[in-house]
Structure formats: C-alpha cells, structure tokens
C-alpha cells in the first residue's frame, strides 16, 4: 500500500519500521516541527523524522495542518491509507478522508477508556490492571473512531509508565501491520461513547504527591509518572522527586518519615510507602539507603509541607 505515516515520538518508530519491513511504500513521514531540547536548548528533530532520514524516506513537518500547503499535498497525494501514531495534532475532515482507506490510528489504550494525549500514564495513575493497543478508523473528535483490532496486556503491580510504554510500542507496530493486511475484511466496531474516560496532557503540577491519599493511590501516581514528569513532594521547602516506591505494611501520620534506618518509610492517609529511589534537590537519583547514609533524611521529618 501507499502509506502516509504520521507520528512524532519514539513510541511511533517501531510502527514505522514494521510497515517498511512489511513492504508498504511510505510516501512520507509527517511529524511535528523540531523543538529545542536539553539544557542547551538545541533544536532537535522528532524520533520519527530521524528514523525516516536514516531510511531515506521523505519527511514533512508542517506548522499548519488545517490549511495551506500540507493540506493541499495530502489531499492530492493519492495515498491508500494514512497510519497515525501519536502525531499530536487534530486532523480536519479533509485530511481524514484524503487517503482511499482514510486514516488508521494506533492508540495505546483500551478504548473508549483513556482517550487523549497520555493514555499509558493515566491508566497506571488510575490503578488499571490491564492495558493494550487498538487500531481504529479515525473520525472527527478525540479518539472517537470505530475500533478495528485490539491487543491486550496486563499491567504489573509495580510496572511504570516507561516500562509499559516500551511493551506497548512493538504491540502497536504488530497490530498496525495486521490491520493493513486485513483491512478489506475487518468489520469496524463502534465504541461505547457513554463509557469513555479522558487522558489529558500531563503537567508537572499533576505529579505532586498528596500524602493524605491512601498508599496505593500514591504508589500508582509514582508509577504512572515515571519517567516523566516524576512524582514529587517537598523536603524542608524544596522539591524532592520520588522515582520508585513500594507498598509496605505500616501506618503513621501522612507525610511523616516513620523509619529512616535501613529504608525510608513514609506514612500516608491509609498505609505506608517505602521510598526506593528518590532525588534530593540538586542531586542525582539515589537509592533510599544512599539517601539515609547522606544524612539528609531522618525519622520524624515531614514531607509535603508548603514550599
């Protein structure tokens, strides 16, 4: 098939590679414009653009996708299908209907749950025990299209968003190849729109720990926002990141450090958490034991006080 591939982050790269390996003609890889990255704020191309250049595939990074040259190009490209994986832009009807088979989206949730920009993170933050990927025939609206194929996987009790992200990306690639191979035979299945939930864009403020919440809720927050933006609390008025934690059988005042001898145990609204890996202000991430040895945390200290 003649395919327009639309995707921006590294999550989309395995699907691009799989479509090339399956023998599809990738007419162009479309991604968002280059952005400044890192401390030096050097302009960097998205992972999909970098991979496309390695493969010798033409690239497009339009700033406008609702009007102008890109819309004219895509509506006149005579593509068989567009495959969209985390592109990050809403497509207008003219683009959705431009390819012969329309636009097929690879989405990392079990729709209608977790429509939106960050489905992997929010599934973990909200304590889901199962996730997966779906392909759908794109329609107007946010992830509202009819479902084509589904692949499911359990979420481990301590699994992070980063780990699940790494497992779902190749699952999505395999599902995209299957979808195109079976496209003429697939029967689209409408979503139950009344059961939808949203997975909005994440901000750093969302990752602040509320120690009055139960331990399992905080544990899910830590897992769901690892590796980014990373759950955080405050220590002596400064921000401290919590990269990894685990549930322990203890009880104490919310935010109070109950133990800081062999491990860091913190009380919550119900139960307690051991802080396995934390990052003190101005430091790199360290194990709980190393932080104890540094003398920066001690029993009786309180986390989460106002900055």
GROMACS .gro file of C-alpha atoms in nm:
model
  307
    1UNK     CA    1   0.000   0.000   0.000
    2UNK     CA    2   0.094   0.364  -0.049
    3UNK     CA    3   0.109   0.489   0.309
    4UNK     CA    4   0.140   0.833   0.464
    5UNK     CA    5   0.287   0.781   0.810
    6UNK     CA    6   0.202   1.043   1.074
    7UNK     CA    7   0.375   1.017   1.412
    8UNK     CA    8   0.612   1.214   1.630
    9UNK     CA    9   0.764   1.041   1.940
   10UNK     CA   10   0.978   0.731   1.979
   11UNK     CA   11   0.662   0.530   2.050
   12UNK     CA   12   0.579   0.558   1.678
   13UNK     CA   13   0.917   0.441   1.545
   14UNK     CA   14   0.853   0.063   1.579
   15UNK     CA   15   0.535   0.101   1.374
   16UNK     CA   16   0.721   0.289   1.102
   17UNK     CA   17   0.988   0.019   1.092
   18UNK     CA   18   0.726  -0.257   1.083
   19UNK     CA   19   0.538  -0.101   0.792
   20UNK     CA   20   0.861  -0.065   0.594
   21UNK     CA   21   0.955  -0.427   0.669
   22UNK     CA   22   0.607  -0.540   0.559
   23UNK     CA   23   0.674  -0.390   0.216
   24UNK     CA   24   0.448  -0.086   0.225
   25UNK     CA   25   0.551   0.222   0.029
   26UNK     CA   26   0.591   0.504   0.281
   27UNK     CA   27   0.522   0.816   0.079
   28UNK     CA   28   0.630   1.049   0.361
   29UNK     CA   29   0.676   1.060   0.735
   30UNK     CA   30   0.483   1.351   0.886
   31UNK     CA   31   0.573   1.477   1.234
   32UNK     CA   32   0.563   1.790   1.442
   33UNK     CA   33   0.830   2.058   1.389
   34UNK     CA   34   1.174   2.041   1.551
   35UNK     CA   35   1.183   2.156   1.914
   36UNK     CA   36   1.457   2.284   2.146
   37UNK     CA   37   1.580   2.007   2.377
   38UNK     CA   38   1.808   1.970   2.676
   39UNK     CA   39   1.997   2.225   2.879
   40UNK     CA   40   2.146   2.383   2.569
   41UNK     CA   41   1.803   2.410   2.404
   42UNK     CA   42   1.945   2.278   2.079
   43UNK     CA   43   1.687   2.222   1.807
   44UNK     CA   44   1.618   1.850   1.769
   45UNK     CA   45   1.409   1.658   1.517
   46UNK     CA   46   1.146   1.415   1.648
   47UNK     CA   47   1.249   1.047   1.664
   48UNK     CA   48   1.030   0.957   1.366
   49UNK     CA   49   1.196   1.220   1.149
   50UNK     CA   50   1.540   1.099   1.249
   51UNK     CA   51   1.442   0.741   1.162
   52UNK     CA   52   1.285   0.845   0.830
   53UNK     CA   53   1.607   1.015   0.727
   54UNK     CA   54   1.802   0.701   0.810
   55UNK     CA   55   1.561   0.504   0.590
   56UNK     CA   56   1.571   0.759   0.306
   57UNK     CA   57   1.200   0.841   0.336
   58UNK     CA   58   1.076   1.195   0.255
   59UNK     CA   59   0.969   1.396   0.561
   60UNK     CA   60   0.719   1.672   0.628
   61UNK     CA   61   0.692   1.882   0.943
   62UNK     CA   62   0.409   2.126   0.878
   63UNK     CA   63   0.339   2.402   1.125
   64UNK     CA   64  -0.017   2.428   0.997
   65UNK     CA   65  -0.234   2.120   0.932
   66UNK     CA   66  -0.572   2.289   0.893
   67UNK     CA   67  -0.489   2.494   0.584
   68UNK     CA   68  -0.211   2.569   0.342
   69UNK     CA   69   0.045   2.361   0.152
   70UNK     CA   70   0.028   2.048   0.367
   71UNK     CA   71  -0.350   2.011   0.327
   72UNK     CA   72  -0.310   2.058  -0.048
   73UNK     CA   73  -0.033   1.796  -0.060
   74UNK     CA   74  -0.217   1.531   0.143
   75UNK     CA   75  -0.549   1.572  -0.039
   76UNK     CA   76  -0.369   1.533  -0.369
   77UNK     CA   77  -0.123   1.258  -0.272
   78UNK     CA   78  -0.346   0.965  -0.376
   79UNK     CA   79  -0.237   0.759  -0.078
   80UNK     CA   80  -0.409   0.430   0.001
   81UNK     CA   81  -0.410   0.495   0.376
   82UNK     CA   82  -0.258   0.714   0.646
   83UNK     CA   83  -0.128   0.546   0.961
   84UNK     CA   84  -0.128   0.780   1.259
   85UNK     CA   85   0.066   0.703   1.579
   86UNK     CA   86   0.086   0.976   1.844
   87UNK     CA   87   0.112   1.253   1.587
   88UNK     CA   88  -0.015   1.510   1.836
   89UNK     CA   89  -0.240   1.715   1.608
   90UNK     CA   90  -0.615   1.705   1.542
   91UNK     CA   91  -0.684   1.622   1.177
   92UNK     CA   92  -0.956   1.806   0.988
   93UNK     CA   93  -1.216   1.613   0.782
   94UNK     CA   94  -1.036   1.688   0.455
   95UNK     CA   95  -0.728   1.506   0.583
   96UNK     CA   96  -0.922   1.218   0.740
   97UNK     CA   97  -1.088   1.140   0.409
   98UNK     CA   98  -0.793   1.214   0.180
   99UNK     CA   99  -0.646   0.860   0.154
  100UNK     CA  100  -0.851   0.591  -0.019
  101UNK     CA  101  -0.898   0.398   0.309
  102UNK     CA  102  -0.892   0.704   0.531
  103UNK     CA  103  -0.672   0.736   0.839
  104UNK     CA  104  -0.595   0.446   1.075
  105UNK     CA  105  -0.483   0.535   1.427
  106UNK     CA  106  -0.275   0.319   1.663
  107UNK     CA  107  -0.386   0.417   2.015
  108UNK     CA  108  -0.227   0.292   2.338
  109UNK     CA  109  -0.537   0.220   2.546
  110UNK     CA  110  -0.845   0.002   2.551
  111UNK     CA  111  -1.093   0.246   2.403
  112UNK     CA  112  -1.323   0.407   2.497
  113UNK     CA  113  -1.109   0.436   2.811
  114UNK     CA  114  -0.830   0.692   2.809
  115UNK     CA  115  -0.892   0.897   2.501
  116UNK     CA  116  -0.634   1.170   2.462
  117UNK     CA  117  -0.267   1.251   2.484
  118UNK     CA  118  -0.135   1.037   2.771
  119UNK     CA  119  -0.331   0.708   2.790
  120UNK     CA  120  -0.042   0.496   2.921
  121UNK     CA  121   0.028   0.727   3.215
  122UNK     CA  122  -0.332   0.773   3.322
  123UNK     CA  123  -0.414   0.403   3.304
  124UNK     CA  124  -0.146   0.341   3.567
  125UNK     CA  125  -0.221   0.651   3.776
  126UNK     CA  126  -0.583   0.540   3.799
  127UNK     CA  127  -0.493   0.187   3.903
  128UNK     CA  128  -0.591  -0.012   3.595
  129UNK     CA  129  -0.478  -0.376   3.587
  130UNK     CA  130  -0.497  -0.407   3.207
  131UNK     CA  131  -0.393  -0.201   2.908
  132UNK     CA  132  -0.335  -0.258   2.540
  133UNK     CA  133  -0.337  -0.106   2.194
  134UNK     CA  134  -0.613  -0.062   1.942
  135UNK     CA  135  -0.632   0.037   1.580
  136UNK     CA  136  -0.929   0.250   1.482
  137UNK     CA  137  -1.072   0.420   1.178
  138UNK     CA  138  -1.022   0.784   1.262
  139UNK     CA  139  -1.320   1.015   1.277
  140UNK     CA  140  -1.383   1.372   1.386
  141UNK     CA  141  -1.348   1.406   1.759
  142UNK     CA  142  -1.091   1.291   2.013
  143UNK     CA  143  -1.025   0.916   1.961
  144UNK     CA  144  -1.390   0.851   1.880
  145UNK     CA  145  -1.350   0.632   1.571
  146UNK     CA  146  -1.465   0.274   1.521
  147UNK     CA  147  -1.227   0.008   1.652
  148UNK     CA  148  -1.063  -0.232   1.406
  149UNK     CA  149  -0.828  -0.460   1.605
  150UNK     CA  150  -0.729  -0.492   1.973
  151UNK     CA  151  -0.433  -0.638   2.162
  152UNK     CA  152  -0.447  -0.661   2.544
  153UNK     CA  153  -0.182  -0.698   2.813
  154UNK     CA  154  -0.188  -0.699   3.195
  155UNK     CA  155  -0.024  -0.415   3.385
  156UNK     CA  156   0.218  -0.541   3.651
  157UNK     CA  157   0.152  -0.425   4.010
  158UNK     CA  158   0.483  -0.233   4.016
  159UNK     CA  159   0.509  -0.157   3.644
  160UNK     CA  160   0.592   0.201   3.549
  161UNK     CA  161   0.458   0.403   3.260
  162UNK     CA  162   0.801   0.385   3.098
  163UNK     CA  163   0.806   0.006   3.113
  164UNK     CA  164   0.451  -0.025   2.978
  165UNK     CA  165   0.533   0.227   2.704
  166UNK     CA  166   0.822   0.005   2.598
  167UNK     CA  167   0.597  -0.302   2.578
  168UNK     CA  168   0.305  -0.136   2.400
  169UNK     CA  169   0.511   0.024   2.120
  170UNK     CA  170   0.601  -0.308   1.948
  171UNK     CA  171   0.249  -0.438   2.015
  172UNK     CA  172   0.114  -0.136   1.829
  173UNK     CA  173   0.354  -0.197   1.542
  174UNK     CA  174   0.238  -0.557   1.502
  175UNK     CA  175  -0.127  -0.451   1.520
  176UNK     CA  176  -0.078  -0.183   1.253
  177UNK     CA  177   0.072  -0.437   1.010
  178UNK     CA  178  -0.213  -0.681   1.079
  179UNK     CA  179  -0.470  -0.406   1.030
  180UNK     CA  180  -0.342  -0.309   0.688
  181UNK     CA  181  -0.313  -0.674   0.582
  182UNK     CA  182  -0.674  -0.744   0.683
  183UNK     CA  183  -0.823  -0.403   0.607
  184UNK     CA  184  -1.065  -0.519   0.340
  185UNK     CA  185  -1.210  -0.790   0.569
  186UNK     CA  186  -1.227  -0.605   0.901
  187UNK     CA  187  -1.564  -0.506   1.046
  188UNK     CA  188  -1.528  -0.177   1.239
  189UNK     CA  189  -1.682  -0.185   1.586
  190UNK     CA  190  -1.835   0.137   1.725
  191UNK     CA  191  -1.717   0.247   2.067
  192UNK     CA  192  -1.946   0.279   2.368
  193UNK     CA  193  -1.914   0.655   2.389
  194UNK     CA  194  -2.100   0.675   2.720
  195UNK     CA  195  -1.817   0.478   2.888
  196UNK     CA  196  -1.531   0.700   2.773
  197UNK     CA  197  -1.264   0.843   3.003
  198UNK     CA  198  -1.002   1.105   2.923
  199UNK     CA  199  -0.622   1.102   2.941
  200UNK     CA  200  -0.528   1.471   2.928
  201UNK     CA  201  -0.189   1.624   2.874
  202UNK     CA  202   0.030   1.591   3.185
  203UNK     CA  203   0.178   1.883   3.376
  204UNK     CA  204   0.444   1.876   3.647
  205UNK     CA  205   0.188   2.004   3.896
  206UNK     CA  206  -0.021   1.689   3.846
  207UNK     CA  207   0.269   1.482   3.979
  208UNK     CA  208   0.270   1.640   4.326
  209UNK     CA  209   0.216   1.381   4.600
  210UNK     CA  210  -0.071   1.434   4.842
  211UNK     CA  211   0.032   1.230   5.145
  212UNK     CA  212  -0.324   1.232   5.280
  213UNK     CA  213  -0.419   0.996   4.997
  214UNK     CA  214  -0.402   0.616   5.055
  215UNK     CA  215  -0.068   0.448   4.992
  216UNK     CA  216  -0.190   0.259   4.685
  217UNK     CA  217  -0.310   0.582   4.521
  218UNK     CA  218   0.029   0.745   4.576
  219UNK     CA  219   0.208   0.430   4.455
  220UNK     CA  220   0.008   0.446   4.130
  221UNK     CA  221   0.095   0.814   4.091
  222UNK     CA  222   0.466   0.738   4.129
  223UNK     CA  223   0.446   0.453   3.875
  224UNK     CA  224   0.230   0.644   3.629
  225UNK     CA  225   0.455   0.949   3.619
  226UNK     CA  226   0.781   0.755   3.585
  227UNK     CA  227   0.992   0.852   3.390
  228UNK     CA  228   0.817   1.187   3.332
  229UNK     CA  229   0.729   1.423   3.488
  230UNK     CA  230   0.825   1.221   3.802
  231UNK     CA  231   0.621   1.230   4.123
  232UNK     CA  232   0.744   1.488   4.370
  233UNK     CA  233   0.700   1.618   4.721
  234UNK     CA  234   0.878   1.877   4.931
  235UNK     CA  235   1.153   1.844   5.189
  236UNK     CA  236   1.233   2.149   5.401
  237UNK     CA  237   1.059   2.366   5.143
  238UNK     CA  238   1.248   2.224   4.843
  239UNK     CA  239   1.119   1.987   4.577
  240UNK     CA  240   1.221   1.621   4.610
  241UNK     CA  241   1.140   1.369   4.336
  242UNK     CA  242   1.022   1.015   4.407
  243UNK     CA  243   1.118   0.784   4.121
  244UNK     CA  244   1.019   0.450   4.274
  245UNK     CA  245   0.826   0.334   4.579
  246UNK     CA  246   0.653   0.024   4.710
  247UNK     CA  247   0.367  -0.054   4.944
  248UNK     CA  248   0.460  -0.166   5.295
  249UNK     CA  249   0.261  -0.281   5.596
  250UNK     CA  250   0.283   0.016   5.830
  251UNK     CA  251   0.077   0.313   5.941
  252UNK     CA  252   0.159   0.665   6.055
  253UNK     CA  253   0.081   1.031   6.009
  254UNK     CA  254   0.061   1.135   5.642
  255UNK     CA  255   0.394   1.261   5.511
  256UNK     CA  256   0.582   1.174   5.831
  257UNK     CA  257   0.900   0.969   5.791
  258UNK     CA  258   0.830   0.671   6.014
  259UNK     CA  259   1.164   0.495   5.962
  260UNK     CA  260   1.496   0.609   5.819
  261UNK     CA  261   1.737   0.339   5.931
  262UNK     CA  262   1.762   0.066   5.668
  263UNK     CA  263   1.486   0.209   5.448
  264UNK     CA  264   1.271   0.522   5.416
  265UNK     CA  265   0.912   0.453   5.524
  266UNK     CA  266   0.656   0.734   5.495
  267UNK     CA  267   0.306   0.742   5.638
  268UNK     CA  268   0.005   0.814   5.416
  269UNK     CA  269  -0.368   0.855   5.460
  270UNK     CA  270  -0.400   0.476   5.471
  271UNK     CA  271  -0.094   0.252   5.489
  272UNK     CA  272   0.263   0.348   5.413
  273UNK     CA  273   0.520   0.359   5.135
  274UNK     CA  274   0.887   0.273   5.118
  275UNK     CA  275   1.076   0.525   4.905
  276UNK     CA  276   1.308   0.306   4.698
  277UNK     CA  277   1.461   0.574   4.472
  278UNK     CA  278   1.448   0.947   4.533
  279UNK     CA  279   1.617   1.259   4.403
  280UNK     CA  280   1.705   1.528   4.652
  281UNK     CA  281   1.724   1.892   4.539
  282UNK     CA  282   2.034   1.947   4.327
  283UNK     CA  283   2.131   1.579   4.334
  284UNK     CA  284   2.103   1.280   4.104
  285UNK     CA  285   1.856   0.999   4.175
  286UNK     CA  286   1.971   0.776   4.461
  287UNK     CA  287   1.853   0.465   4.642
  288UNK     CA  288   1.673   0.514   4.971
  289UNK     CA  289   1.968   0.361   5.158
  290UNK     CA  290   2.214   0.605   4.998
  291UNK     CA  291   1.992   0.898   5.091
  292UNK     CA  292   1.978   0.774   5.451
  293UNK     CA  293   2.357   0.748   5.458
  294UNK     CA  294   2.384   1.107   5.334
  295UNK     CA  295   2.208   1.228   5.648
  296UNK     CA  296   1.956   1.440   5.455
  297UNK     CA  297   1.651   1.241   5.573
  298UNK     CA  298   1.575   1.132   5.927
  299UNK     CA  299   1.292   0.976   6.121
  300UNK     CA  300   1.034   1.232   6.228
  301UNK     CA  301   1.086   1.468   5.936
  302UNK     CA  302   0.773   1.565   5.742
  303UNK     CA  303   0.741   1.557   5.365
  304UNK     CA  304   0.499   1.766   5.169
  305UNK     CA  305   0.496   2.087   5.367
  306UNK     CA  306   0.429   2.407   5.175
  307UNK     CA  307   0.715   2.541   4.965
   0.00000   0.00000   0.00000
